[in-house]
PDB file of N, CA and C in Angstrom:
ATOM      1  N   MET C  55      32.335 -14.535   7.763  1.00 54.00           N
ATOM      2  CA  MET C  55      31.838 -13.669   6.716  1.00 54.00           C
ATOM      3  C   MET C  55      32.928 -12.636   6.421  1.00 54.00           C
ATOM      4  N   SER C  56      33.190 -12.452   5.150  1.00 64.00           N
ATOM      5  CA  SER C  56      34.224 -11.482   4.781  1.00 64.00           C
ATOM      6  C   SER C  56      33.734 -10.065   5.065  1.00 64.00           C
ATOM      7  N   SER C  57      34.673  -9.165   5.202  1.00 68.00           N
ATOM      8  CA  SER C  57      34.297  -7.784   5.506  1.00 68.00           C
ATOM      9  C   SER C  57      33.534  -7.159   4.337  1.00 68.00           C
ATOM     10  N   PHE C  58      33.834  -7.588   3.110  1.00 63.00           N
ATOM     11  CA  PHE C  58      33.110  -7.072   1.942  1.00 63.00           C
ATOM     12  C   PHE C  58      31.647  -7.495   1.988  1.00 63.00           C
ATOM     13  N   ARG C  59      31.397  -8.757   2.308  1.00 69.00           N
ATOM     14  CA  ARG C  59      30.015  -9.238   2.405  1.00 69.00           C
ATOM     15  C   ARG C  59      29.260  -8.548   3.528  1.00 69.00           C
ATOM     16  N   ALA C  60      29.918  -8.352   4.657  1.00 62.00           N
ATOM     17  CA  ALA C  60      29.279  -7.668   5.777  1.00 62.00           C
ATOM     18  C   ALA C  60      28.937  -6.233   5.404  1.00 62.00           C
ATOM     19  N   LEU C  61      29.832  -5.559   4.699  1.00 60.00           N
ATOM     20  CA  LEU C  61      29.584  -4.193   4.261  1.00 60.00           C
ATOM     21  C   LEU C  61      28.442  -4.141   3.253  1.00 60.00           C
ATOM     22  N   ALA C  62      28.395  -5.113   2.336  1.00 63.00           N
ATOM     23  CA  ALA C  62      27.318  -5.175   1.345  1.00 63.00           C
ATOM     24  C   ALA C  62      25.979  -5.421   2.033  1.00 63.00           C
ATOM     25  N   LEU C  63      25.943  -6.314   3.013  1.00 58.00           N
ATOM     26  CA  LEU C  63      24.710  -6.590   3.753  1.00 58.00           C
ATOM     27  C   LEU C  63      24.248  -5.354   4.511  1.00 58.00           C
ATOM     28  N   LEU C  64      25.171  -4.659   5.132  1.00 59.00           N
ATOM     29  CA  LEU C  64      24.827  -3.432   5.848  1.00 59.00           C
ATOM     30  C   LEU C  64      24.278  -2.374   4.897  1.00 59.00           C
ATOM     31  N   ALA C  65      24.849  -2.267   3.710  1.00 59.00           N
ATOM     32  CA  ALA C  65      24.368  -1.293   2.719  1.00 59.00           C
ATOM     33  C   ALA C  65      22.954  -1.629   2.265  1.00 59.00           C
ATOM     34  N   VAL C  66      22.688  -2.900   2.024  1.00 56.00           N
ATOM     35  CA  VAL C  66      21.356  -3.317   1.586  1.00 56.00           C
ATOM     36  C   VAL C  66      20.325  -3.050   2.675  1.00 56.00           C
ATOM     37  N   LEU C  67      20.640  -3.385   3.908  1.00 54.00           N
ATOM     38  CA  LEU C  67      19.695  -3.173   5.002  1.00 54.00           C
ATOM     39  C   LEU C  67      19.445  -1.700   5.269  1.00 54.00           C
ATOM     40  N   SER C  68      20.426  -0.863   5.014  1.00 60.00           N
ATOM     41  CA  SER C  68      20.215   0.566   5.240  1.00 60.00           C
ATOM     42  C   SER C  68      19.342   1.188   4.155  1.00 60.00           C
ATOM     43  N   LEU C  69      19.236   0.538   3.002  1.00 56.00           N
ATOM     44  CA  LEU C  69      18.410   1.053   1.917  1.00 56.00           C
ATOM     45  C   LEU C  69      16.954   0.633   2.036  1.00 56.00           C
ATOM     46  N   VAL C  70      16.684  -0.370   2.857  1.00 54.00           N
ATOM     47  CA  VAL C  70      15.314  -0.840   3.046  1.00 54.00           C
ATOM     48  C   VAL C  70      14.567   0.187   3.886  1.00 54.00           C
ATOM     49  N   PRO C  71      13.417   0.681   3.401  1.00 53.00           N
ATOM     50  CA  PRO C  71      12.685   1.665   4.202  1.00 53.00           C
ATOM     51  C   PRO C  71      12.213   1.061   5.517  1.00 53.00           C
ATOM     52  N   ALA C  72      12.204   1.878   6.545  1.00 53.00           N
ATOM     53  CA  ALA C  72      11.775   1.415   7.866  1.00 53.00           C
ATOM     54  C   ALA C  72      10.345   0.910   7.835  1.00 53.00           C
ATOM     55  N   SER C  73       9.509   1.479   6.957  1.00 48.00           N
ATOM     56  CA  SER C  73       8.116   1.049   6.888  1.00 48.00           C
ATOM     57  C   SER C  73       7.974  -0.378   6.391  1.00 48.00           C
ATOM     58  N   ALA C  74       8.962  -0.867   5.629  1.00 51.00           N
ATOM     59  CA  ALA C  74       8.897  -2.233   5.122  1.00 51.00           C
ATOM     60  C   ALA C  74       9.202  -3.241   6.217  1.00 51.00           C
ATOM     61  N   LEU C  75       9.933  -2.830   7.255  1.00 55.00           N
ATOM     62  CA  LEU C  75      10.301  -3.740   8.327  1.00 55.00           C
ATOM     63  C   LEU C  75       9.295  -3.714   9.478  1.00 55.00           C
ATOM     64  N   ALA C  76       8.502  -2.683   9.559  1.00 67.00           N
ATOM     65  CA  ALA C  76       7.567  -2.510  10.677  1.00 67.00           C
ATOM     66  C   ALA C  76       6.273  -3.277  10.427  1.00 67.00           C
ATOM     67  N   GLU C  77       5.560  -3.514  11.506  1.00 85.00           N
ATOM     68  CA  GLU C  77       4.231  -4.102  11.395  1.00 85.00           C
ATOM     69  C   GLU C  77       3.321  -3.091  10.713  1.00 85.00           C
ATOM     70  N   PRO C  78       2.441  -3.537   9.828  1.00 90.00           N
ATOM     71  CA  PRO C  78       1.548  -2.575   9.173  1.00 90.00           C
ATOM     72  C   PRO C  78       0.543  -1.994  10.159  1.00 90.00           C
ATOM     73  N   GLU C  79       0.241  -0.720   9.968  1.00 93.00           N
ATOM     74  CA  GLU C  79      -0.813  -0.115  10.782  1.00 93.00           C
ATOM     75  C   GLU C  79      -2.157  -0.480  10.160  1.00 93.00           C
ATOM     76  N   HIS C  80      -3.171  -0.595  10.984  1.00 91.00           N
ATOM     77  CA  HIS C  80      -4.498  -0.961  10.493  1.00 91.00           C
ATOM     78  C   HIS C  80      -5.255   0.293  10.077  1.00 91.00           C
ATOM     79  N   SER C  81      -5.968   0.174   8.983  1.00 89.00           N
ATOM     80  CA  SER C  81      -6.739   1.322   8.486  1.00 89.00           C
ATOM     81  C   SER C  81      -7.899   1.607   9.426  1.00 89.00           C
ATOM     82  N   GLN C  82      -8.329   2.864   9.406  1.00 89.00           N
ATOM     83  CA  GLN C  82      -9.446   3.279  10.227  1.00 89.00           C
ATOM     84  C   GLN C  82     -10.690   3.427   9.366  1.00 89.00           C
ATOM     85  N   VAL C  83     -11.807   3.057   9.918  1.00 88.00           N
ATOM     86  CA  VAL C  83     -13.089   3.180   9.226  1.00 88.00           C
ATOM     87  C   VAL C  83     -13.421   4.664   9.070  1.00 88.00           C
ATOM     88  N   GLY C  84     -13.905   5.039   7.886  1.00 89.00           N
ATOM     89  CA  GLY C  84     -14.301   6.405   7.627  1.00 89.00           C
ATOM     90  C   GLY C  84     -13.189   7.318   7.150  1.00 89.00           C
ATOM     91  N   VAL C  85     -11.973   6.787   7.011  1.00 92.00           N
ATOM     92  CA  VAL C  85     -10.836   7.582   6.536  1.00 92.00           C
ATOM     93  C   VAL C  85     -10.538   7.179   5.100  1.00 92.00           C
ATOM     94  N   ASN C  86     -10.411   8.164   4.220  1.00 94.00           N
ATOM     95  CA  ASN C  86     -10.069   7.914   2.822  1.00 94.00           C
ATOM     96  C   ASN C  86      -8.554   7.987   2.679  1.00 94.00           C
ATOM     97  N   TYR C  87      -7.918   6.865   2.367  1.00 95.00           N
ATOM     98  CA  TYR C  87      -6.474   6.794   2.188  1.00 95.00           C
ATOM     99  C   TYR C  87      -6.174   6.946   0.703  1.00 95.00           C
ATOM    100  N   VAL C  88      -5.417   7.984   0.336  1.00 96.00           N
ATOM    101  CA  VAL C  88      -5.086   8.244  -1.058  1.00 96.00           C
ATOM    102  C   VAL C  88      -3.572   8.159  -1.211  1.00 96.00           C
ATOM    103  N   PHE C  89      -3.119   7.188  -1.987  1.00 95.00           N
ATOM    104  CA  PHE C  89      -1.694   6.970  -2.207  1.00 95.00           C
ATOM    105  C   PHE C  89      -1.247   7.658  -3.494  1.00 95.00           C
ATOM    106  N   ALA C  90      -0.205   8.494  -3.386  1.00 94.00           N
ATOM    107  CA  ALA C  90       0.403   9.099  -4.572  1.00 94.00           C
ATOM    108  C   ALA C  90       1.338   8.104  -5.234  1.00 94.00           C
ATOM    109  N   THR C  91       2.005   7.275  -4.433  1.00 93.00           N
ATOM    110  CA  THR C  91       2.862   6.215  -4.955  1.00 93.00           C
ATOM    111  C   THR C  91       2.604   4.942  -4.165  1.00 93.00           C
ATOM    112  N   VAL C  92       2.768   3.822  -4.821  1.00 94.00           N
ATOM    113  CA  VAL C  92       2.679   2.512  -4.183  1.00 94.00           C
ATOM    114  C   VAL C  92       4.007   1.813  -4.420  1.00 94.00           C
ATOM    115  N   ASP C  93       4.703   1.469  -3.324  1.00 95.00           N
ATOM    116  CA  ASP C  93       6.002   0.807  -3.424  1.00 95.00           C
ATOM    117  C   ASP C  93       5.872  -0.708  -3.406  1.00 95.00           C
ATOM    118  N   ALA C  94       4.887  -1.208  -2.678  1.00 94.00           N
ATOM    119  CA  ALA C  94       4.667  -2.653  -2.586  1.00 94.00           C
ATOM    120  C   ALA C  94       3.246  -2.895  -2.106  1.00 94.00           C
ATOM    121  N   TYR C  95       2.726  -4.077  -2.422  1.00 92.00           N
ATOM    122  CA  TYR C  95       1.415  -4.467  -1.917  1.00 92.00           C
ATOM    123  C   TYR C  95       1.350  -5.980  -1.863  1.00 92.00           C
ATOM    124  N   SER C  96       0.463  -6.485  -1.032  1.00 90.00           N
ATOM    125  CA  SER C  96       0.219  -7.930  -0.973  1.00 90.00           C
ATOM    126  C   SER C  96      -1.198  -8.157  -0.490  1.00 90.00           C
ATOM    127  N   THR C  97      -1.757  -9.274  -0.896  1.00 85.00           N
ATOM    128  CA  THR C  97      -3.082  -9.659  -0.418  1.00 85.00           C
ATOM    129  C   THR C  97      -2.912 -10.841   0.517  1.00 85.00           C
ATOM    130  N   VAL C  98      -3.556 -10.756   1.667  1.00 83.00           N
ATOM    131  CA  VAL C  98      -3.523 -11.827   2.659  1.00 83.00           C
ATOM    132  C   VAL C  98      -4.963 -12.093   3.047  1.00 83.00           C
ATOM    133  N   GLY C  99      -5.530 -13.157   2.508  1.00 80.00           N
ATOM    134  CA  GLY C  99      -6.932 -13.457   2.767  1.00 80.00           C
ATOM    135  C   GLY C  99      -7.816 -12.357   2.220  1.00 80.00           C
ATOM    136  N   SER C 100      -8.577 -11.734   3.091  1.00 80.00           N
ATOM    137  CA  SER C 100      -9.456 -10.645   2.653  1.00 80.00           C
ATOM    138  C   SER C 100      -8.835  -9.279   2.916  1.00 80.00           C
ATOM    139  N   SER C 101      -7.551  -9.244   3.230  1.00 85.00           N
ATOM    140  CA  SER C 101      -6.872  -7.982   3.510  1.00 85.00           C
ATOM    141  C   SER C 101      -5.904  -7.618   2.398  1.00 85.00           C
ATOM    142  N   LEU C 102      -5.716  -6.319   2.236  1.00 89.00           N
ATOM    143  CA  LEU C 102      -4.744  -5.773   1.289  1.00 89.00           C
ATOM    144  C   LEU C 102      -3.756  -4.947   2.102  1.00 89.00           C
ATOM    145  N   ILE C 103      -2.467  -5.258   1.970  1.00 93.00           N
ATOM    146  CA  ILE C 103      -1.426  -4.527   2.679  1.00 93.00           C
ATOM    147  C   ILE C 103      -0.673  -3.706   1.644  1.00 93.00           C
ATOM    148  N   VAL C 104      -0.660  -2.379   1.824  1.00 94.00           N
ATOM    149  CA  VAL C 104      -0.054  -1.467   0.859  1.00 94.00           C
ATOM    150  C   VAL C 104       1.039  -0.660   1.539  1.00 94.00           C
ATOM    151  N   THR C 105       2.209  -0.594   0.892  1.00 95.00           N
ATOM    152  CA  THR C 105       3.288   0.279   1.317  1.00 95.00           C
ATOM    153  C   THR C 105       3.433   1.349   0.266  1.00 95.00           C
ATOM    154  N   GLY C 106       3.349   2.606   0.682  1.00 95.00           N
ATOM    155  CA  GLY C 106       3.459   3.704  -0.260  1.00 95.00           C
ATOM    156  C   GLY C 106       3.366   5.041   0.440  1.00 95.00           C
ATOM    157  N   THR C 107       3.398   6.084  -0.363  1.00 95.00           N
ATOM    158  CA  THR C 107       3.351   7.443   0.157  1.00 95.00           C
ATOM    159  C   THR C 107       1.954   8.016  -0.041  1.00 95.00           C
ATOM    160  N   LEU C 108       1.355   8.450   1.042  1.00 95.00           N
ATOM    161  CA  LEU C 108       0.045   9.071   0.972  1.00 95.00           C
ATOM    162  C   LEU C 108       0.185  10.495   0.443  1.00 95.00           C
ATOM    163  N   VAL C 109      -0.845  10.982  -0.211  1.00 94.00           N
ATOM    164  CA  VAL C 109      -0.849  12.348  -0.733  1.00 94.00           C
ATOM    165  C   VAL C 109      -0.668  13.308   0.440  1.00 94.00           C
ATOM    166  N   GLY C 110       0.275  14.240   0.301  1.00 93.00           N
ATOM    167  CA  GLY C 110       0.541  15.217   1.349  1.00 93.00           C
ATOM    168  C   GLY C 110       1.585  14.791   2.350  1.00 93.00           C
ATOM    169  N   GLU C 111       2.079  13.547   2.237  1.00 94.00           N
ATOM    170  CA  GLU C 111       3.122  13.062   3.136  1.00 94.00           C
ATOM    171  C   GLU C 111       4.394  12.801   2.346  1.00 94.00           C
ATOM    172  N   SER C 112       5.520  12.718   3.047  1.00 93.00           N
ATOM    173  CA  SER C 112       6.784  12.482   2.355  1.00 93.00           C
ATOM    174  C   SER C 112       7.391  11.127   2.677  1.00 93.00           C
ATOM    175  N   ASN C 113       6.941  10.469   3.736  1.00 94.00           N
ATOM    176  CA  ASN C 113       7.473   9.165   4.118  1.00 94.00           C
ATOM    177  C   ASN C 113       6.489   8.061   3.759  1.00 94.00           C
ATOM    178  N   ALA C 114       7.042   6.936   3.347  1.00 95.00           N
ATOM    179  CA  ALA C 114       6.201   5.783   3.019  1.00 95.00           C
ATOM    180  C   ALA C 114       5.642   5.159   4.294  1.00 95.00           C
ATOM    181  N   ARG C 115       4.431   4.650   4.198  1.00 95.00           N
ATOM    182  CA  ARG C 115       3.763   3.968   5.301  1.00 95.00           C
ATOM    183  C   ARG C 115       3.247   2.631   4.808  1.00 95.00           C
ATOM    184  N   THR C 116       3.117   1.677   5.721  1.00 96.00           N
ATOM    185  CA  THR C 116       2.524   0.384   5.410  1.00 96.00           C
ATOM    186  C   THR C 116       1.210   0.279   6.166  1.00 96.00           C
ATOM    187  N   ILE C 117       0.133   0.114   5.400  1.00 95.00           N
ATOM    188  CA  ILE C 117      -1.202   0.093   5.993  1.00 95.00           C
ATOM    189  C   ILE C 117      -1.918  -1.177   5.554  1.00 95.00           C
ATOM    190  N   GLN C 118      -2.581  -1.825   6.504  1.00 93.00           N
ATOM    191  CA  GLN C 118      -3.369  -3.023   6.215  1.00 93.00           C
ATOM    192  C   GLN C 118      -4.832  -2.637   6.139  1.00 93.00           C
ATOM    193  N   PHE C 119      -5.438  -2.957   5.005  1.00 89.00           N
ATOM    194  CA  PHE C 119      -6.854  -2.665   4.778  1.00 89.00           C
ATOM    195  C   PHE C 119      -7.619  -3.973   4.835  1.00 89.00           C
ATOM    196  N   SER C 120      -8.620  -4.027   5.690  1.00 82.00           N
ATOM    197  CA  SER C 120      -9.437  -5.229   5.817  1.00 82.00           C
ATOM    198  C   SER C 120     -10.618  -5.143   4.876  1.00 82.00           C
ATOM    199  N   GLY C 121     -10.818  -6.204   4.120  1.00 70.00           N
ATOM    200  CA  GLY C 121     -11.916  -6.238   3.159  1.00 70.00           C
ATOM    201  C   GLY C 121     -13.101  -6.981   3.716  1.00 70.00           C
ATOM    202  N   GLY C 122     -13.909  -7.480   2.804  1.00 64.00           N
ATOM    203  CA  GLY C 122     -15.095  -8.236   3.184  1.00 64.00           C
ATOM    204  C   GLY C 122     -14.732  -9.662   3.549  1.00 64.00           C
ATOM    205  N   GLY C 123     -15.699 -10.536   3.491  1.00 60.00           N
ATOM    206  CA  GLY C 123     -15.504 -11.898   3.930  1.00 60.00           C
ATOM    207  C   GLY C 123     -14.733 -12.786   2.977  1.00 60.00           C
ATOM    208  N   ASP C 124     -14.931 -12.658   1.660  1.00 63.00           N
ATOM    209  CA  ASP C 124     -14.333 -13.615   0.729  1.00 63.00           C
ATOM    210  C   ASP C 124     -13.044 -13.133   0.079  1.00 63.00           C
ATOM    211  N   GLY C 125     -12.644 -11.904   0.304  1.00 65.00           N
ATOM    212  CA  GLY C 125     -11.408 -11.396  -0.259  1.00 65.00           C
ATOM    213  C   GLY C 125     -11.520 -10.891  -1.683  1.00 65.00           C
ATOM    214  N   ALA C 126     -12.725 -10.826  -2.225  1.00 66.00           N
ATOM    215  CA  ALA C 126     -12.897 -10.357  -3.598  1.00 66.00           C
ATOM    216  C   ALA C 126     -12.479  -8.903  -3.748  1.00 66.00           C
ATOM    217  N   GLU C 127     -12.739  -8.085  -2.723  1.00 69.00           N
ATOM    218  CA  GLU C 127     -12.359  -6.677  -2.788  1.00 69.00           C
ATOM    219  C   GLU C 127     -10.846  -6.534  -2.849  1.00 69.00           C
ATOM    220  N   ALA C 128     -10.135  -7.302  -2.040  1.00 73.00           N
ATOM    221  CA  ALA C 128      -8.673  -7.227  -2.013  1.00 73.00           C
ATOM    222  C   ALA C 128      -8.086  -7.643  -3.351  1.00 73.00           C
ATOM    223  N   SER C 129      -8.629  -8.689  -3.971  1.00 73.00           N
ATOM    224  CA  SER C 129      -8.084  -9.122  -5.261  1.00 73.00           C
ATOM    225  C   SER C 129      -8.419  -8.136  -6.373  1.00 73.00           C
ATOM    226  N   ARG C 130      -9.527  -7.430  -6.262  1.00 79.00           N
ATOM    227  CA  ARG C 130      -9.868  -6.417  -7.260  1.00 79.00           C
ATOM    228  C   ARG C 130      -9.005  -5.180  -7.064  1.00 79.00           C
ATOM    229  N   CYS C 131      -8.814  -4.785  -5.819  1.00 86.00           N
ATOM    230  CA  CYS C 131      -8.046  -3.579  -5.526  1.00 86.00           C
ATOM    231  C   CYS C 131      -6.554  -3.767  -5.780  1.00 86.00           C
ATOM    232  N   ASP C 132      -6.065  -5.006  -5.723  1.00 85.00           N
ATOM    233  CA  ASP C 132      -4.626  -5.178  -5.943  1.00 85.00           C
ATOM    234  C   ASP C 132      -4.236  -4.852  -7.379  1.00 85.00           C
ATOM    235  N   ARG C 133      -5.152  -5.015  -8.325  1.00 88.00           N
ATOM    236  CA  ARG C 133      -4.860  -4.619  -9.712  1.00 88.00           C
ATOM    237  C   ARG C 133      -4.694  -3.112  -9.828  1.00 88.00           C
ATOM    238  N   LEU C 134      -5.505  -2.372  -9.094  1.00 91.00           N
ATOM    239  CA  LEU C 134      -5.397  -0.917  -9.110  1.00 91.00           C
ATOM    240  C   LEU C 134      -4.104  -0.466  -8.426  1.00 91.00           C
ATOM    241  N   ALA C 135      -3.737  -1.135  -7.345  1.00 91.00           N
ATOM    242  CA  ALA C 135      -2.474  -0.817  -6.665  1.00 91.00           C
ATOM    243  C   ALA C 135      -1.291  -1.119  -7.579  1.00 91.00           C
ATOM    244  N   LEU C 136      -1.375  -2.202  -8.354  1.00 91.00           N
ATOM    245  CA  LEU C 136      -0.304  -2.552  -9.287  1.00 91.00           C
ATOM    246  C   LEU C 136      -0.138  -1.481 -10.354  1.00 91.00           C
ATOM    247  N   LEU C 137      -1.224  -0.979 -10.873  1.00 91.00           N
ATOM    248  CA  LEU C 137      -1.149   0.074 -11.887  1.00 91.00           C
ATOM    249  C   LEU C 137      -0.514   1.336 -11.315  1.00 91.00           C
ATOM    250  N   THR C 138      -0.859   1.673 -10.081  1.00 90.00           N
ATOM    251  CA  THR C 138      -0.243   2.827  -9.423  1.00 90.00           C
ATOM    252  C   THR C 138       1.244   2.587  -9.204  1.00 90.00           C
ATOM    253  N   MET C 139       1.603   1.357  -8.899  1.00 90.00           N
ATOM    254  CA  MET C 139       3.002   1.009  -8.664  1.00 90.00           C
ATOM    255  C   MET C 139       3.826   1.113  -9.948  1.00 90.00           C
ATOM    256  N   THR C 140       3.262   0.698 -11.065  1.00 91.00           N
ATOM    257  CA  THR C 140       4.020   0.700 -12.317  1.00 91.00           C
ATOM    258  C   THR C 140       4.082   2.077 -12.965  1.00 91.00           C
ATOM    259  N   ARG C 141       3.203   2.971 -12.588  1.00 88.00           N
ATOM    260  CA  ARG C 141       3.180   4.332 -13.141  1.00 88.00           C
ATOM    261  C   ARG C 141       3.178   5.365 -12.012  1.00 88.00           C
ATOM    262  N   PRO C 142       4.277   5.503 -11.261  1.00 83.00           N
ATOM    263  CA  PRO C 142       4.276   6.449 -10.139  1.00 83.00           C
ATOM    264  C   PRO C 142       4.056   7.884 -10.603  1.00 83.00           C
ATOM    265  N   GLY C 143       3.225   8.600  -9.874  1.00 83.00           N
ATOM    266  CA  GLY C 143       2.931   9.984 -10.193  1.00 83.00           C
ATOM    267  C   GLY C 143       1.849  10.173 -11.239  1.00 83.00           C
ATOM    268  N   ARG C 144       1.438   9.107 -11.871  1.00 91.00           N
ATOM    269  CA  ARG C 144       0.422   9.215 -12.913  1.00 91.00           C
ATOM    270  C   ARG C 144      -0.981   8.932 -12.387  1.00 91.00           C
ATOM    271  N   PHE C 145      -1.063   8.079 -11.374  1.00 93.00           N
ATOM    272  CA  PHE C 145      -2.350   7.702 -10.795  1.00 93.00           C
ATOM    273  C   PHE C 145      -2.318   7.862  -9.286  1.00 93.00           C
ATOM    274  N   HIS C 146      -3.480   8.054  -8.692  1.00 94.00           N
ATOM    275  CA  HIS C 146      -3.652   7.993  -7.248  1.00 94.00           C
ATOM    276  C   HIS C 146      -4.544   6.799  -6.947  1.00 94.00           C
ATOM    277  N   PHE C 147      -4.119   5.977  -6.014  1.00 94.00           N
ATOM    278  CA  PHE C 147      -4.880   4.825  -5.564  1.00 94.00           C
ATOM    279  C   PHE C 147      -5.507   5.178  -4.226  1.00 94.00           C
ATOM    280  N   SER C 148      -6.811   4.969  -4.081  1.00 94.00           N
ATOM    281  CA  SER C 148      -7.459   5.285  -2.806  1.00 94.00           C
ATOM    282  C   SER C 148      -8.307   4.118  -2.311  1.00 94.00           C
ATOM    283  N   TRP C 149      -8.423   4.044  -0.993  1.00 91.00           N
ATOM    284  CA  TRP C 149      -9.204   3.018  -0.305  1.00 91.00           C
ATOM    285  C   TRP C 149     -10.070   3.722   0.725  1.00 91.00           C
ATOM    286  N   PHE C 150     -11.364   3.402   0.738  1.00 90.00           N
ATOM    287  CA  PHE C 150     -12.284   4.005   1.691  1.00 90.00           C
ATOM    288  C   PHE C 150     -13.281   2.961   2.154  1.00 90.00           C
ATOM    289  N   ARG C 151     -13.504   2.927   3.456  1.00 85.00           N
ATOM    290  CA  ARG C 151     -14.530   2.056   4.034  1.00 85.00           C
ATOM    291  C   ARG C 151     -15.426   2.917   4.902  1.00 85.00           C
ATOM    292  N   GLN C 152     -16.693   2.974   4.531  1.00 83.00           N
ATOM    293  CA  GLN C 152     -17.645   3.873   5.188  1.00 83.00           C
ATOM    294  C   GLN C 152     -17.844   3.515   6.651  1.00 83.00           C
ATOM    295  N   ALA C 153     -18.129   2.281   6.944  1.00 77.00           N
ATOM    296  CA  ALA C 153     -18.351   1.831   8.317  1.00 77.00           C
ATOM    297  C   ALA C 153     -18.129   0.332   8.379  1.00 77.00           C
ATOM    298  N   SER C 154     -17.995  -0.178   9.588  1.00 69.00           N
ATOM    299  CA  SER C 154     -17.802  -1.617   9.750  1.00 69.00           C
ATOM    300  C   SER C 154     -18.965  -2.368   9.111  1.00 69.00           C
ATOM    301  N   GLY C 155     -18.637  -3.430   8.426  1.00 68.00           N
ATOM    302  CA  GLY C 155     -19.664  -4.224   7.775  1.00 68.00           C
ATOM    303  C   GLY C 155     -19.923  -3.823   6.335  1.00 68.00           C
ATOM    304  N   TYR C 156     -19.543  -2.598   5.967  1.00 75.00           N
ATOM    305  CA  TYR C 156     -19.722  -2.151   4.594  1.00 75.00           C
ATOM    306  C   TYR C 156     -18.565  -2.622   3.734  1.00 75.00           C
ATOM    307  N   ILE C 157     -18.842  -2.847   2.470  1.00 79.00           N
ATOM    308  CA  ILE C 157     -17.802  -3.248   1.532  1.00 79.00           C
ATOM    309  C   ILE C 157     -16.937  -2.028   1.220  1.00 79.00           C
ATOM    310  N   PRO C 158     -15.620  -2.157   1.304  1.00 83.00           N
ATOM    311  CA  PRO C 158     -14.750  -1.017   1.019  1.00 83.00           C
ATOM    312  C   PRO C 158     -14.761  -0.646  -0.465  1.00 83.00           C
ATOM    313  N   THR C 159     -14.390   0.589  -0.733  1.00 87.00           N
ATOM    314  CA  THR C 159     -14.325   1.092  -2.096  1.00 87.00           C
ATOM    315  C   THR C 159     -12.894   1.470  -2.409  1.00 87.00           C
ATOM    316  N   CYS C 160     -12.352   0.940  -3.492  1.00 89.00           N
ATOM    317  CA  CYS C 160     -11.017   1.369  -3.927  1.00 89.00           C
ATOM    318  C   CYS C 160     -11.181   1.985  -5.323  1.00 89.00           C
ATOM    319  N   THR C 161     -10.436   3.056  -5.531  1.00 92.00           N
ATOM    320  CA  THR C 161     -10.538   3.765  -6.804  1.00 92.00           C
ATOM    321  C   THR C 161      -9.151   4.109  -7.327  1.00 92.00           C
ATOM    322  N   LEU C 162      -9.096   4.353  -8.619  1.00 92.00           N
ATOM    323  CA  LEU C 162      -7.879   4.762  -9.281  1.00 92.00           C
ATOM    324  C   LEU C 162      -8.206   6.045 -10.037  1.00 92.00           C
ATOM    325  N   THR C 163      -7.424   7.100  -9.768  1.00 93.00           N
ATOM    326  CA  THR C 163      -7.669   8.401 -10.375  1.00 93.00           C
ATOM    327  C   THR C 163      -6.427   8.821 -11.140  1.00 93.00           C
ATOM    328  N   ARG C 164      -6.622   9.264 -12.380  1.00 92.00           N
ATOM    329  CA  ARG C 164      -5.495   9.730 -13.182  1.00 92.00           C
ATOM    330  C   ARG C 164      -5.166  11.163 -12.821  1.00 92.00           C
ATOM    331  N   GLN C 165      -3.890  11.467 -12.742  1.00 84.00           N
ATOM    332  CA  GLN C 165      -3.440  12.828 -12.400  1.00 84.00           C
ATOM    333  C   GLN C 165      -3.143  13.627 -13.624  1.00 84.00           C
TER     334      GLN C 165
END
């Protein structure tokens, strides 16, 4: 590998946020997660994995939110996460699950 390619690879890896490389933390029941920005998201089965900055924090975090049985909540919430991603600072995306077994609630709030 040429030294230029090695330097370019090192530069790219240093720009990747540490939260993107880490295992996602699991959401806690009864906690309302409000994202000011969404950097990335993905749906895996009935789960939604979101990387972004929570309101009041300065570092991005990756959090896995578990949905119901069929994944309908995750597919509905990913549209809201996408809107937050395309318009940073304009919307807040939030996820809340009251207790185990309850269907989670995701909302989009305009700032």
